[in-house]
Amino acid sequence: MAQCVQSVQEFIQDSFVPLVAALCSEEAERLTRKNNLGFSELVKPFCRLTSEVHMRDPNNQLHVIKNLKIAVNNIITHSPQPGGIRKLLNDVVSVSQPAEGLVANVITAGDYDLNISDRSVKASVPWYNNWKDTLMELNTSTFYSATTPWFESYRESFLQSMPASDHEFLNHYVACMLVVSSGEPEPVEQFLKLSQEQHRIQHSSEYAYPKWFIPNTLKYYVLLHDVSAGEEQRADSVYEEMKQRYGTQGCYLLKINSRGSNRGADEQIPDPWSQYLQKNNIQTQESYDDGPYTVISNKNADHLISDGLDNDIQVDGLSNNFKAHPLQLDHLSDTSTSFDATEYIKTTASLHESKKTSSGTPHGTCLTLTDHDRIRQFIQEFTFRGLLPHIEKTIRQLNDQLISRKGLSRSLFSATKKWFSGSKVPEKSINELKNTSGLLYPPEAPELQIRKMADLCFLVQHYELAYSCYHTAKKDFLNDQAMLYAAGALEMAAVSAFLQPGAPRPYPAHYMDTAIQTYRDICKNMMLAERCVLLSAEILKSQSKYSDAAALLIRLTSEDSDLRSALLLEQAAHCFINMKSPMVRKFAFHMILAGHRYSKAGQKKHALRCYCQAMQVYKGKGWSLAEDHINFTIGRQSFTLRQLDNAVSAFRHILINDSKQPAAQQGTFLREYLYVYKNVTQLSPDGPLPQLPLPYINNSATRVFFGHDRRPAEGEKQAATHISLDQEYDCESSHQWKELEEQVVAVVNKGIIPSNFQPTQYCLNSYSDNSKFPLAVVEEPVTVEVAFRNPLKVPLLLTDLSLLWKFQPKDFSAKHNGETKELACGNDMIGAEVIAEFLINSEETKMARLKLFPHQTGELHILGVVYNLGTIQGTMMLDGIDPSIGLQAGKFVYNGMSVRGRQDLEIQGPRLNNTKEEKTSIKYGPDRRLDPIVTEEMPLLEVFFINFPTGLLCGEIRKAYVEFVNVSKCPLTALKVVSKHPEFFTFGGNTAVLTPLSPSASENCSAYKTVVTDSTSVCTALMSSASSVNFGVGTGSQPEVIHVPLPDSVLLPGASVQLPMWLHGPDEEGVHEINFLFYYESIKKHSKMCHRVLRHTAVICTSRSLNVRATVCRSNALEDEGKGDNMLVFVDVENINTSEAGVKEFHIVQVSSNSKHWKLQKAVNLSEDKDYKLASRERGKLCFKAVRCKNSGENYTFADIVFGNEQIISSASPCADFFFRSLSSELKRTHTQSNMFQGAVKQSFDEAVRLIQKCSKVDLNIVVLWKAYVVEDNKQLILEGQHHILLHTLGKEAFSFPQKQESPEMVFLKFFRPESSSLPTRPTPDQLSNLIKTSLHYPESFNHSFHQKSLCLVPVTLLLSNCSEADVDVIIDLRHKTTSPEALEIHGSFTWLGQTQYKLQLKNQEVCSLQLKACFVRTGVYNLGTHRVFAKLADQVTLFETSQQNSMPALIIINNI
């Protein structure tokens, strides 16, 4: 149970006090009314004695009475009606609320906080392991108190309002005060009249109420004297007469009103009456139903403090400002110090009417402190001299009567031991007793006299004697089966046993249980049963028997009284929380039950408080259904009490948690919420928009897009893909676009990226870099995509959905920023798109795209979204069909309930993790995606691709057109395109636009420039030359950045230009994504935005065509002596097409070479029919002779060997474009690889080694041009294409497509030191073999007559050619002999005659010949290649010498004639 201000003993003593009636004359009542008080009200604050009182018991033993209190009441002759009692108790509870202003008391253990004196309740998980420790600490705390003043007020009013009963005498009047004013003409006569009136009321049969203790009631005569107005001498004389008539102990002269009523404002006198007069005593009022008036004036119920606590009295050493128990909750209404009468239910209206009249009325204005002392002295005199002697005498008389009637030995006191020392007589169970509750005893019955004596002893705190009498009476009543009387005796016997000093016997709780059961089940008297429960529960609680107390309280809850059930359930809940092992969940459960009963009883505030106290236990534990129920009830109760903010908060909690409720229940919750919210907004229609809880917004998923939406494709026109909100974010792709933009910006800025460079970001999301303010362009829309999620199972309808923003205009074109001006009105600066209806189905996540149109430069801040939240009708499922399916925009049916509100977009930036401080703390960077800067007008480019293919053969050439359109009001310039695959496309060289296509090319729709050739020139090459500068691949430039050849380099506003674009299918089959980034600038330079870009991703699917391989080797023939070198080029072409593209066959129409140093001269093995075609899986081999061409500087020499009758000009666009682009890409790729390989050891290469290696390098590039015939839709199409083979090294095979290197499945881990690894400084044998080229010239067969001459001499010429660019020292050694027996057996042996060793020096590219003689002695086949050639660079040592081996044998046949 909740803690009380009083101790249990004090509570029980104050519940049963001697009652004294007061009967006043009209004049006496008038005197007291000067102080706005009746006589009984006047003496009420002084009715507790401040000193001990003594009296003697029947055995003449002295008995001490402490802290005695009496009750003086006006005589009311009507019994209080049940309806009046119920109304009174309801009002008492209603106006008593938790005390405000108390300091919140929070006791924390671990993660579980129990706090019921604060509005915000924290309860976090995990809680289960900590709540027990929490409550143990709470329970053992020195100062803890969960006070429930409404319960104490109810209990006090209930006990005081109990009507007097015939089976007990505790609330019967013991004495009567007769009060007469000294100012009356005949005071003594008036006393006689009052005495007669009292006698008539007590003894006449017409008055059944009030009840009197004994027939001979004590009459005490009080003469009231008004000091300020009356004659004191007359009062004294009257008093003297009274003393003679009534005795000094039966009368009193009370002097009051020492101060005139016209004085008083100058002196402050304490008002001890307020705390008592605010109580509404049912005993001083007539019937609510039929009485002529109600004595309820001056009864204010704001401050309810127990009678037992005066202003200057402390209980247990604690003053009133004790610490609050953590289970006490501040009441949830607004923190006002007074109650507003409009908030209460109608039943409290009468109390508040009296409150209005009494709250400002002072009491005791005519009384001084001396008068206070006189009243206090009067009560003491009355008690000492009148009341207690009368009670003592009555007890003696009753005792004597009982002894004489019962024949008991001397007195009951002496017989007590005998009664209790013997064996106990087993009592009959309550069920065995017949229903004799209607039995009535006559007033003079001995059993009632025992009960009367017991009650008198109890009232004067003689509990031992009272217990003896109650116990005796109980036996008699049970023997007579008078169950009502027996229950009363059992009840008071139990209380007396508990109150006996020294606790000689344990508290007989079974007495109380029997009494409660008898009252409730047999007597059907719930009021008496309730009194038993209230007393017993307090006693059990004081003995820490909280479990028994809780069970007792719960037993009395019933359907007949919601208020009583609510109060008892609440006290039971407090019992559970105060147990040694606190039961938190039982506490919460019973608080919920109490709240429900409070609500039924009309106690809305108490119901709300109970639910709020229980909420802290259920909150955050996963009991979502219980939480929903509690929040729903809190919301409704708060709304009823007009606590709209609390109602909104409670309903908001229901909606924002992941509800497990069915759809119908969620719909109810939502409608209630909307209704409450509407009421809140109507109270302050001009106030700020409230924050709405639905739908959820995933702030981090908010995306912002700058610019217009992408145009769809129109026929053959395909718009650039650019970027849109429909595209998914790809980190790798985003990085590639950034690299492309950096490349083009570096080219524009002469190789340097500016320090203020900011990559263009058209779409901002959670993955993009949002640390800088994004840039928007005036008159271009800003689209914000907001991710809404509906957590409910019912659809939500948002109407008039738009963005909430703030704008600060600024002028960025001036040299300095203009002054920031606050936004005056919206639409002239920013236009906002409004979505009329936006439906989110149940549990759906849906994106809303909202646009703003800035019309002025400045700083824009997007704050959130604003919308009307509502639901649609017909959301229930009918016949299994969800009506939300198929709902179309503009056709939703409102259910008439929607509220206007907002939700803010607050995006948390990325967590910082750079510095040590940031790593050790949690800090987040800014996210500025919603704060764009609106810059000046910029040009806007749109790009359209016409006849752009989606599929190509590998190497295929296709011509398309690109249309550039300037859709802005600013001219654009410096248009460039950058791509990672520049070999894929070309706009043509510098001469391409000026060069008309040949007629034959136009007829055949060829992409090439062609010329008809003469049939005689088939085998020989046709020469032309071109520079790479003309095709945008000059030295030092970025091949990826390509200038778009706009006319006059400017595109005016609204203008469009179509340019041809040639495409070259990638050499690898598959799907290729090729990114184009178009870069352009405004003619007018801007401070914020320097350039703009447009993205396009082309997807090309390539299928296999030809596989081309080529090898180059030196020719051994040196027929063109002195004219330089020549080589043989072998080209291997294979048709690897699988006819998937409908290709019938490929025709090799031309093979071209381009190089700065070499050119193809002629075809060696061309077939006679000239037509070189390959069907599927066929393979052909071509051999060409290549010769060194004259040095043409930086120009490339193009040589075309034509296999048909039409020459393709390979030095013109697009053939040369794609060649130069592929050459550039290849050089870049090999350069990157060599850099990776060489890296740190680059400096270790010797110049000599470089020169030797250069001998084996060639710079010859082959272009194979082909046509393919395709049948498509019964039409034959001719496709064209070209493949490039880049030959770098002699003898090494080159391919037209990149080779895939198969990596091993497992690579061993290698440890190495980069600084110690170095390339070998010696050139390889292959490289050295290419330094000097040798050739022997001799007759293939030689006829000699060995009969005539035994020696055969054959002249042989040895040609030596220096292939390097340096002087070479050569040593020719002819002494070498073949030692291999196989060689001797095959070829035989011969001898060189003459000089056997020659030393020569060959200049750069020099050719030298030596005349030798070979000597043979017999016929046969001989190999002349036995000579050894040593070579070294002229300025190097012999370390580099090595043998030059001939790759082919030189065979000669010697014939005998």
mmCIF file of C-alpha atoms in Angstrom, residues 148-261:
data_model
loop_
_atom_site.group_PDB
_atom_site.id
_atom_site.type_symbol
_atom_site.label_atom_id
_atom_site.label_comp_id
_atom_site.label_asym_id
_atom_site.label_seq_id
_atom_site.Cartn_x
_atom_site.Cartn_y
_atom_site.Cartn_z
ATOM 1 C CA THR A 148 -1.844 8.744 -2.316
ATOM 2 C CA PRO A 149 -3.668 11.675 -0.700
ATOM 3 C CA TRP A 150 -6.838 10.934 -2.650
ATOM 4 C CA PHE A 151 -7.024 7.537 -0.976
ATOM 5 C CA GLU A 152 -6.429 8.998 2.480
ATOM 6 C CA SER A 153 -9.052 11.668 1.852
ATOM 7 C CA TYR A 154 -11.453 9.031 0.612
ATOM 8 C CA ARG A 155 -10.758 6.810 3.617
ATOM 9 C CA GLU A 156 -11.204 9.647 6.108
ATOM 10 C CA SER A 157 -14.394 10.885 4.483
ATOM 11 C CA PHE A 158 -15.686 7.350 4.214
ATOM 12 C CA LEU A 159 -15.147 6.634 7.926
ATOM 13 C CA GLN A 160 -16.653 9.963 8.931
ATOM 14 C CA SER A 161 -19.639 9.554 6.647
ATOM 15 C CA MET A 162 -20.630 6.100 7.875
ATOM 16 C CA PRO A 163 -24.156 6.326 9.288
ATOM 17 C CA ALA A 164 -24.672 5.354 12.910
ATOM 18 C CA SER A 165 -25.723 1.763 13.396
ATOM 19 C CA ASP A 166 -27.605 -0.038 16.166
ATOM 20 C CA HIS A 167 -25.151 -2.915 16.426
ATOM 21 C CA GLU A 168 -22.281 -0.638 17.530
ATOM 22 C CA PHE A 169 -21.902 2.612 19.445
ATOM 23 C CA LEU A 170 -18.590 4.027 18.163
ATOM 24 C CA ASN A 171 -20.309 6.780 16.170
ATOM 25 C CA HIS A 172 -22.997 7.531 18.707
ATOM 26 C CA TYR A 173 -22.956 10.878 20.491
ATOM 27 C CA VAL A 174 -21.524 10.754 24.026
ATOM 28 C CA ALA A 175 -22.312 14.345 25.002
ATOM 29 C CA CYS A 176 -24.057 17.472 23.777
ATOM 30 C CA MET A 177 -22.887 21.078 24.004
ATOM 31 C CA LEU A 178 -25.669 23.640 24.465
ATOM 32 C CA VAL A 179 -24.397 27.002 23.267
ATOM 33 C CA VAL A 180 -26.116 30.301 24.081
ATOM 34 C CA SER A 181 -24.990 33.858 23.546
ATOM 35 C CA SER A 182 -24.525 36.168 26.533
ATOM 36 C CA GLY A 183 -26.238 38.883 24.548
ATOM 37 C CA GLU A 184 -29.613 37.161 24.591
ATOM 38 C CA PRO A 185 -32.323 38.631 26.846
ATOM 39 C CA GLU A 186 -32.733 35.451 28.851
ATOM 40 C CA PRO A 187 -29.734 33.150 28.428
ATOM 41 C CA VAL A 188 -30.844 30.707 31.083
ATOM 42 C CA GLU A 189 -34.253 30.357 29.503
ATOM 43 C CA GLN A 190 -32.533 29.697 26.214
ATOM 44 C CA PHE A 191 -30.458 26.960 27.830
ATOM 45 C CA LEU A 192 -33.660 25.317 29.030
ATOM 46 C CA LYS A 193 -35.129 25.459 25.546
ATOM 47 C CA LEU A 194 -32.025 23.898 24.024
ATOM 48 C CA SER A 195 -31.949 21.218 26.707
ATOM 49 C CA GLN A 196 -35.528 20.340 25.992
ATOM 50 C CA GLU A 197 -34.818 20.291 22.264
ATOM 51 C CA GLN A 198 -31.943 17.890 22.788
ATOM 52 C CA HIS A 199 -34.088 15.687 25.007
ATOM 53 C CA ARG A 200 -36.812 15.645 22.397
ATOM 54 C CA ILE A 201 -34.423 14.744 19.626
ATOM 55 C CA GLN A 202 -32.900 11.905 21.663
ATOM 56 C CA HIS A 203 -35.949 10.379 23.239
ATOM 57 C CA SER A 204 -38.782 11.186 20.825
ATOM 58 C CA SER A 205 -39.702 8.416 18.438
ATOM 59 C CA GLU A 206 -40.030 10.880 15.557
ATOM 60 C CA TYR A 207 -36.259 11.257 15.382
ATOM 61 C CA ALA A 208 -34.388 8.099 14.510
ATOM 62 C CA TYR A 209 -31.211 10.050 13.902
ATOM 63 C CA PRO A 210 -28.755 10.897 15.323
ATOM 64 C CA LYS A 211 -27.896 8.019 17.653
ATOM 65 C CA TRP A 212 -26.986 8.575 21.281
ATOM 66 C CA PHE A 213 -24.611 6.514 23.383
ATOM 67 C CA ILE A 214 -26.615 6.329 26.624
ATOM 68 C CA PRO A 215 -29.996 7.740 27.617
ATOM 69 C CA ASN A 216 -28.420 10.056 30.168
ATOM 70 C CA THR A 217 -26.378 12.126 27.710
ATOM 71 C CA LEU A 218 -23.932 14.608 29.157
ATOM 72 C CA LYS A 219 -25.134 18.166 28.618
ATOM 73 C CA TYR A 220 -22.478 20.849 28.729
ATOM 74 C CA TYR A 221 -23.671 24.446 28.878
ATOM 75 C CA VAL A 222 -21.521 26.994 27.039
ATOM 76 C CA LEU A 223 -22.100 30.706 27.340
ATOM 77 C CA LEU A 224 -20.672 32.503 24.320
ATOM 78 C CA HIS A 225 -19.599 36.064 24.963
ATOM 79 C CA ASP A 226 -18.737 38.609 22.272
ATOM 80 C CA VAL A 227 -15.937 40.639 23.842
ATOM 81 C CA SER A 228 -16.066 43.418 21.288
ATOM 82 C CA ALA A 229 -19.825 43.996 21.480
ATOM 83 C CA GLY A 230 -21.262 42.422 24.644
ATOM 84 C CA GLU A 231 -21.294 43.497 28.259
ATOM 85 C CA GLU A 232 -18.701 41.503 30.121
ATOM 86 C CA GLN A 233 -20.322 42.200 33.515
ATOM 87 C CA ARG A 234 -23.614 40.755 32.378
ATOM 88 C CA ALA A 235 -21.844 37.735 30.964
ATOM 89 C CA ASP A 236 -20.080 37.130 34.244
ATOM 90 C CA SER A 237 -23.332 37.385 36.198
ATOM 91 C CA VAL A 238 -25.048 34.962 33.873
ATOM 92 C CA TYR A 239 -22.093 32.586 34.149
ATOM 93 C CA GLU A 240 -22.273 32.734 37.926
ATOM 94 C CA GLU A 241 -25.919 31.814 37.743
ATOM 95 C CA MET A 242 -25.061 28.933 35.446
ATOM 96 C CA LYS A 243 -22.444 27.620 37.824
ATOM 97 C CA GLN A 244 -24.946 27.608 40.613
ATOM 98 C CA ARG A 245 -27.506 25.829 38.462
ATOM 99 C CA TYR A 246 -25.288 23.349 36.538
ATOM 100 C CA GLY A 247 -22.149 23.186 38.631
ATOM 101 C CA THR A 248 -18.713 24.403 37.752
ATOM 102 C CA GLN A 249 -17.957 21.217 35.789
ATOM 103 C CA GLY A 250 -21.052 21.450 33.641
ATOM 104 C CA CYS A 251 -20.764 24.928 32.176
ATOM 105 C CA TYR A 252 -18.238 27.288 30.618
ATOM 106 C CA LEU A 253 -17.935 30.936 29.657
ATOM 107 C CA LEU A 254 -16.228 31.248 26.262
ATOM 108 C CA LYS A 255 -15.145 34.721 25.268
ATOM 109 C CA ILE A 256 -14.551 35.348 21.558
ATOM 110 C CA ASN A 257 -14.443 38.155 19.005
ATOM 111 C CA SER A 258 -11.913 40.265 20.891
ATOM 112 C CA ARG A 259 -11.255 42.134 17.692
ATOM 113 C CA GLY A 260 -13.831 44.114 15.819
ATOM 114 C CA SER A 261 -14.613 43.105 12.289
#
